[in-house]
Tab-separated table of C-alpha atoms in Angstrom:
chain	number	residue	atom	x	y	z
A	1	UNK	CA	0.000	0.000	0.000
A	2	UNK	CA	2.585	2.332	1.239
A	3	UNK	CA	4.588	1.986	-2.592
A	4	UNK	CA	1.511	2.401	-4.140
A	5	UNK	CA	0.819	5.962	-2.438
A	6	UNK	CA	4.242	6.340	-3.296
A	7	UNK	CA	3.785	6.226	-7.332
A	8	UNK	CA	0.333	8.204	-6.822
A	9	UNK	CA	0.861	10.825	-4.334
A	10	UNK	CA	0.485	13.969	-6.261
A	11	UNK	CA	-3.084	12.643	-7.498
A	12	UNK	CA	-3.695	12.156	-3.706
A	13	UNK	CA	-2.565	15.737	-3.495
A	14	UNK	CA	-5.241	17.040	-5.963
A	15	UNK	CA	-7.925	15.214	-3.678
A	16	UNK	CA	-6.362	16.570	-0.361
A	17	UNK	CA	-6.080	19.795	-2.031
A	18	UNK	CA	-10.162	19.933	-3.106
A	19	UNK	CA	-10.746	18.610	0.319
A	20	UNK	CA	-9.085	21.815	2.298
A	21	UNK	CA	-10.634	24.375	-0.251
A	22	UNK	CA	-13.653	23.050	0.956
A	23	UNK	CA	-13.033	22.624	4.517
A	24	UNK	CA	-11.801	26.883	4.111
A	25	UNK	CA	-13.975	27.782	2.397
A	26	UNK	CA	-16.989	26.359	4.564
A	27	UNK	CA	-15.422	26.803	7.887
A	28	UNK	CA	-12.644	29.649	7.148
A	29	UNK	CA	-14.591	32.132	9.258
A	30	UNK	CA	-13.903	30.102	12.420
A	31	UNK	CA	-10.206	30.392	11.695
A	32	UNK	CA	-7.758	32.890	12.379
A	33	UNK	CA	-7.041	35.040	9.028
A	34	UNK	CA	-3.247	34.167	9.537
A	35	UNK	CA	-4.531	30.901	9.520
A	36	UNK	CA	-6.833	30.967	6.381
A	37	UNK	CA	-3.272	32.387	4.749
A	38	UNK	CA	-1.485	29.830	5.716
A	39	UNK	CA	-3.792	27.199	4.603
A	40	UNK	CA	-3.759	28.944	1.162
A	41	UNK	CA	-0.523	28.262	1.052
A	42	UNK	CA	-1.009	24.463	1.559
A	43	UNK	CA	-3.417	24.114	-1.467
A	44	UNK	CA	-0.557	25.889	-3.284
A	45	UNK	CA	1.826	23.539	-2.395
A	46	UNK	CA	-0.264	20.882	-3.421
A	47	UNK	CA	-1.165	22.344	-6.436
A	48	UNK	CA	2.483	23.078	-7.615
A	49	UNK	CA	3.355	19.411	-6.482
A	50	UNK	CA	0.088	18.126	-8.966
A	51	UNK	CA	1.236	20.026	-11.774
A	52	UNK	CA	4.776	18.988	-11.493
A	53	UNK	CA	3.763	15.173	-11.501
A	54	UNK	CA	0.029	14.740	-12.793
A	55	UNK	CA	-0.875	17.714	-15.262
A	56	UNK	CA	1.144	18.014	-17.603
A	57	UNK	CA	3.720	16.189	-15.321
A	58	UNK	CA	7.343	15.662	-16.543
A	59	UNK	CA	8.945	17.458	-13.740
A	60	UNK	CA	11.368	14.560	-12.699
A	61	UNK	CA	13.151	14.830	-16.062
A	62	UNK	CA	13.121	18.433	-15.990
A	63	UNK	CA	14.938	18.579	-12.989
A	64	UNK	CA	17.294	15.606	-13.757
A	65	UNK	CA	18.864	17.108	-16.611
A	66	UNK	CA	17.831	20.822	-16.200
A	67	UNK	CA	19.459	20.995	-12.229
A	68	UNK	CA	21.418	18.071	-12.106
A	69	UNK	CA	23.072	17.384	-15.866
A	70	UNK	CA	22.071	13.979	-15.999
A	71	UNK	CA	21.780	12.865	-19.744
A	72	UNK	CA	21.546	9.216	-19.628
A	73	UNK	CA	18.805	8.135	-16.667
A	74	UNK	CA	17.326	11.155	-15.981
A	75	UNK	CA	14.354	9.218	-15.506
A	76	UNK	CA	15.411	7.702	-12.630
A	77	UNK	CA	18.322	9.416	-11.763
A	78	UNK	CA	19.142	11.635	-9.777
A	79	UNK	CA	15.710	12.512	-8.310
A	80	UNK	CA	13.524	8.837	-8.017
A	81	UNK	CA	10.382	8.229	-7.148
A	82	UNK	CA	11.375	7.020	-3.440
A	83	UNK	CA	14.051	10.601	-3.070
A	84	UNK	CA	10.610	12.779	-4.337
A	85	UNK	CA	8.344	11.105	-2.074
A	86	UNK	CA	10.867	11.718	0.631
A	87	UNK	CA	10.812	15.440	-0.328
A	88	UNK	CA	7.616	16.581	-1.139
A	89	UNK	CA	5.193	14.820	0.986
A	90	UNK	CA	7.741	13.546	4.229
A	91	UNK	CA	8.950	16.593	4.363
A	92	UNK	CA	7.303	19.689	3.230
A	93	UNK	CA	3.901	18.208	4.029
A	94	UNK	CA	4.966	18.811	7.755
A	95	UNK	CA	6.312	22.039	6.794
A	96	UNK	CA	3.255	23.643	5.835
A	97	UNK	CA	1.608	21.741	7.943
A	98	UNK	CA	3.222	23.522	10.921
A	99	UNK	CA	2.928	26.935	9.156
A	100	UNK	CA	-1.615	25.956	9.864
A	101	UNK	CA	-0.745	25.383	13.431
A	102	UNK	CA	1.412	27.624	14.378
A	103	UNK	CA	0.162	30.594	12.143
A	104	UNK	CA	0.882	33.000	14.865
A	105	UNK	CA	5.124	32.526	14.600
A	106	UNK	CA	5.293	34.918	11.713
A	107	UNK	CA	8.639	34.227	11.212
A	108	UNK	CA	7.773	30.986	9.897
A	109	UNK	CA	4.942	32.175	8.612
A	110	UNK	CA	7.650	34.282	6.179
A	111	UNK	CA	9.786	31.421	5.735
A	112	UNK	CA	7.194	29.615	4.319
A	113	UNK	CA	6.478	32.962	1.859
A	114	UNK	CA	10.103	32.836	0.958
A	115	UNK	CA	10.052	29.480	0.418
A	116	UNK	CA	7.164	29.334	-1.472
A	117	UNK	CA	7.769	32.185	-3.846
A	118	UNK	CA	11.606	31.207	-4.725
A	119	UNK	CA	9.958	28.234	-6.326
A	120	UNK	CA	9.753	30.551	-9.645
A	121	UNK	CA	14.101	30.818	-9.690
A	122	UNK	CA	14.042	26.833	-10.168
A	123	UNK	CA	10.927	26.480	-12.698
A	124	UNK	CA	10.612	29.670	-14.149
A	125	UNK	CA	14.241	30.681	-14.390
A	126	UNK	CA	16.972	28.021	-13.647
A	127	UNK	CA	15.546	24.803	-15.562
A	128	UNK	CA	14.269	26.914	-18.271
A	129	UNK	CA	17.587	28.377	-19.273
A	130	UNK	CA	18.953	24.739	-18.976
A	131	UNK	CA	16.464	23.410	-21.336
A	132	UNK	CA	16.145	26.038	-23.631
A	133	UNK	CA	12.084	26.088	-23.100
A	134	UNK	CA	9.652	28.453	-22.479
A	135	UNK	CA	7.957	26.393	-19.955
A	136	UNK	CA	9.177	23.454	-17.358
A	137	UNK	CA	6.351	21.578	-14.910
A	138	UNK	CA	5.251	23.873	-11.918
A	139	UNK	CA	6.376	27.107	-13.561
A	140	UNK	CA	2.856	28.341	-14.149
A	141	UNK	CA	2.084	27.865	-10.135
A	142	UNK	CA	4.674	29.387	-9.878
A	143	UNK	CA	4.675	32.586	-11.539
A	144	UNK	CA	0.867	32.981	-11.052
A	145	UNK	CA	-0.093	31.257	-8.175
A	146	UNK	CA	2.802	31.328	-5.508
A	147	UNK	CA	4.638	34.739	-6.363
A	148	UNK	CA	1.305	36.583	-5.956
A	149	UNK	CA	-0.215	35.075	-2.629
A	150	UNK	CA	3.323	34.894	-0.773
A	151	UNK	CA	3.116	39.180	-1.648
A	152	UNK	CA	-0.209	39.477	-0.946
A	153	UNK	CA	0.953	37.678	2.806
A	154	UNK	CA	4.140	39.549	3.367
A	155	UNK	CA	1.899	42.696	2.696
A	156	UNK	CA	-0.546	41.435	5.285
A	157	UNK	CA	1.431	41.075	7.879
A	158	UNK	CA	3.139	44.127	7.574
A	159	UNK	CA	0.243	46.057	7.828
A	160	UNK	CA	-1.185	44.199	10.432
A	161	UNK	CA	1.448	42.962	13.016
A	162	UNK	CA	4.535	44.268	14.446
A	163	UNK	CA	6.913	42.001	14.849
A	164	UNK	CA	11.309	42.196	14.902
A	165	UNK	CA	13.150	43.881	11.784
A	166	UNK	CA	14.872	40.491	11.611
A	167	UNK	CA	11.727	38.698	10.991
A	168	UNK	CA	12.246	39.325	7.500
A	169	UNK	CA	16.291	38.592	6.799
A	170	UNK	CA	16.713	35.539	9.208
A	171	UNK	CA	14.316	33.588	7.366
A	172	UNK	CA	16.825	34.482	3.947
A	173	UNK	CA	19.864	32.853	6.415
A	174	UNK	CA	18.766	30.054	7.347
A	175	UNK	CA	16.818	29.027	3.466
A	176	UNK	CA	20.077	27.959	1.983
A	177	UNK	CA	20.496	25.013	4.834
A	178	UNK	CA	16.783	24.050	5.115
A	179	UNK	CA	16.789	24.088	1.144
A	180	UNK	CA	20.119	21.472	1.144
A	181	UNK	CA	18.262	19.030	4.232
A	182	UNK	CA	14.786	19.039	2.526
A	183	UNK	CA	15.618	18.950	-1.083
A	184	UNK	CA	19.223	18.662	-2.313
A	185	UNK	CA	20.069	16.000	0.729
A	186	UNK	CA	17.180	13.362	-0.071
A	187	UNK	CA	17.848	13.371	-3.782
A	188	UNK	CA	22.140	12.991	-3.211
A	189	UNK	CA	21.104	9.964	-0.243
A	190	UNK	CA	18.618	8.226	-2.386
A	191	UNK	CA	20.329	8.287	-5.877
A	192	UNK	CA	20.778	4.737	-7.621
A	193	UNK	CA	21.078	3.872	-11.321
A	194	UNK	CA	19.766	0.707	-10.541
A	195	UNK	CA	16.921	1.983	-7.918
A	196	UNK	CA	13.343	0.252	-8.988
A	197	UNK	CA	11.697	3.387	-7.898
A	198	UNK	CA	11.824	5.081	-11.709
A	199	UNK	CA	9.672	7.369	-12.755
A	200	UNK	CA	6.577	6.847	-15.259
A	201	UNK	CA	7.795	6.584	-18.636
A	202	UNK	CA	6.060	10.006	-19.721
A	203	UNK	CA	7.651	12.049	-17.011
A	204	UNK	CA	10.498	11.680	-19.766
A	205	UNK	CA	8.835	13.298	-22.496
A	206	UNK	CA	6.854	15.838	-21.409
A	207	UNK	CA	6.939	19.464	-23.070
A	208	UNK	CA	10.311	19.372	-25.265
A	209	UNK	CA	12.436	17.468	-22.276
A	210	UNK	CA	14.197	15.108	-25.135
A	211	UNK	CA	14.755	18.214	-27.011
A	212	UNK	CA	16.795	19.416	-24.107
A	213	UNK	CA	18.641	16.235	-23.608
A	214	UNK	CA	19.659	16.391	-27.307
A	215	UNK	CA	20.745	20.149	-26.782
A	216	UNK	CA	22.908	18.782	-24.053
A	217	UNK	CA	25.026	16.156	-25.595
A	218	UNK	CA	25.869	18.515	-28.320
């Protein structure tokens, strides 16, 4: 059961995302806005995570040779379906999680802003100029999903809290070692040529990523 939910987590995703719309959007007034916010940027994580994998998909690729160089297995290699599970739902489903419960530590509240909106750099940005495409899976979250909210939160707060100057820079220190233990670390622990936790064959084909491996080895 539990390598099942490991191939199909992201659809699980959509559902749990449909599931706390409606939960916020029937109950949200008994919440705390900070809260509601917070929440919002749940569904947005699971949202980026279901267009990555699901619709259109083809993320796994698009990282393997767009971040990581890999021209030969980059459907299994470096990033596998066991180092992705690890990532995504292990850890930043606890993440966010958090963020829900303990809406009223702003400074996580921003980390979780910062975090969310520097998702753009890696699909928007990064793997794009890699590739050579105008578009890599999660970019469209991204850009019109993520980047907006996590302003339209910063903004909130500001106006409504006070809080420490340092709210806003410490969360910037401390991204570069929380980004290596919940993303780079999993992928480096977990990589295997030989791992049988590869990737759908159409994560490898999606939206020009064999055109990039072919730009590559030239």
């Amino acid at each position: 059961m539990l390598r099942s939910y490991m191939r199909y987590w992201p659809a699980v995703g959509g559902v749990i995302f449909a599931v706390v719309a409606l939960l916020v959007g029937t109950f949200g007034d008994m919440l705390a806005p900070t809260q509601r916010l917070m929440s919002v940027f749940f569904m947005l994580l699971l949202l980026h995570e279901f267009e990555e994998y699901v619709l259109p998909g083809g993320f796994p690729a698009a990282m393997n040779i767009g971040l990581m160089g890999e021209k030969k297995d980059f459907g299994k290699y470096p990033l596998n379906e066991l180092s992705a599970f690890i990532v995504n739902v292990v850890l930043a489903y606890p993440l966010y999680i958090c963020g829900i419960i303990f809406h009223e530590a702003l400074w996580l509240g921003i980390f979780i802003a910062y975090f969310t909106m520097l998702q753009v750099v890696v699909h928007c940005i990064v793997i794009n100029r890699k590739l050579h495409t105008w578009y890599s899976p999660g970019c469209a979250s991204a850009l019109v999903a993520m980047v907006p909210f996590g302003i339209y939160y910063l903004c909130y707060i500001a106006e409504h809290f006070d809080f420490p100057i340092y709210y806003w820079w410490a969360p910037l220190v401390v991204f570069p070692f929380v980004g290596v233990a919940m993303i780079l670390s999993p992928v480096l622990i977990f990589k295997n040529r030989d791992t049988s936790y590869g990737f759908a064959d159409y994560e490898a084909t999606a939206f020009s990523i064999k055109n990039g491996v072919a730009r590559l080895r030239r």
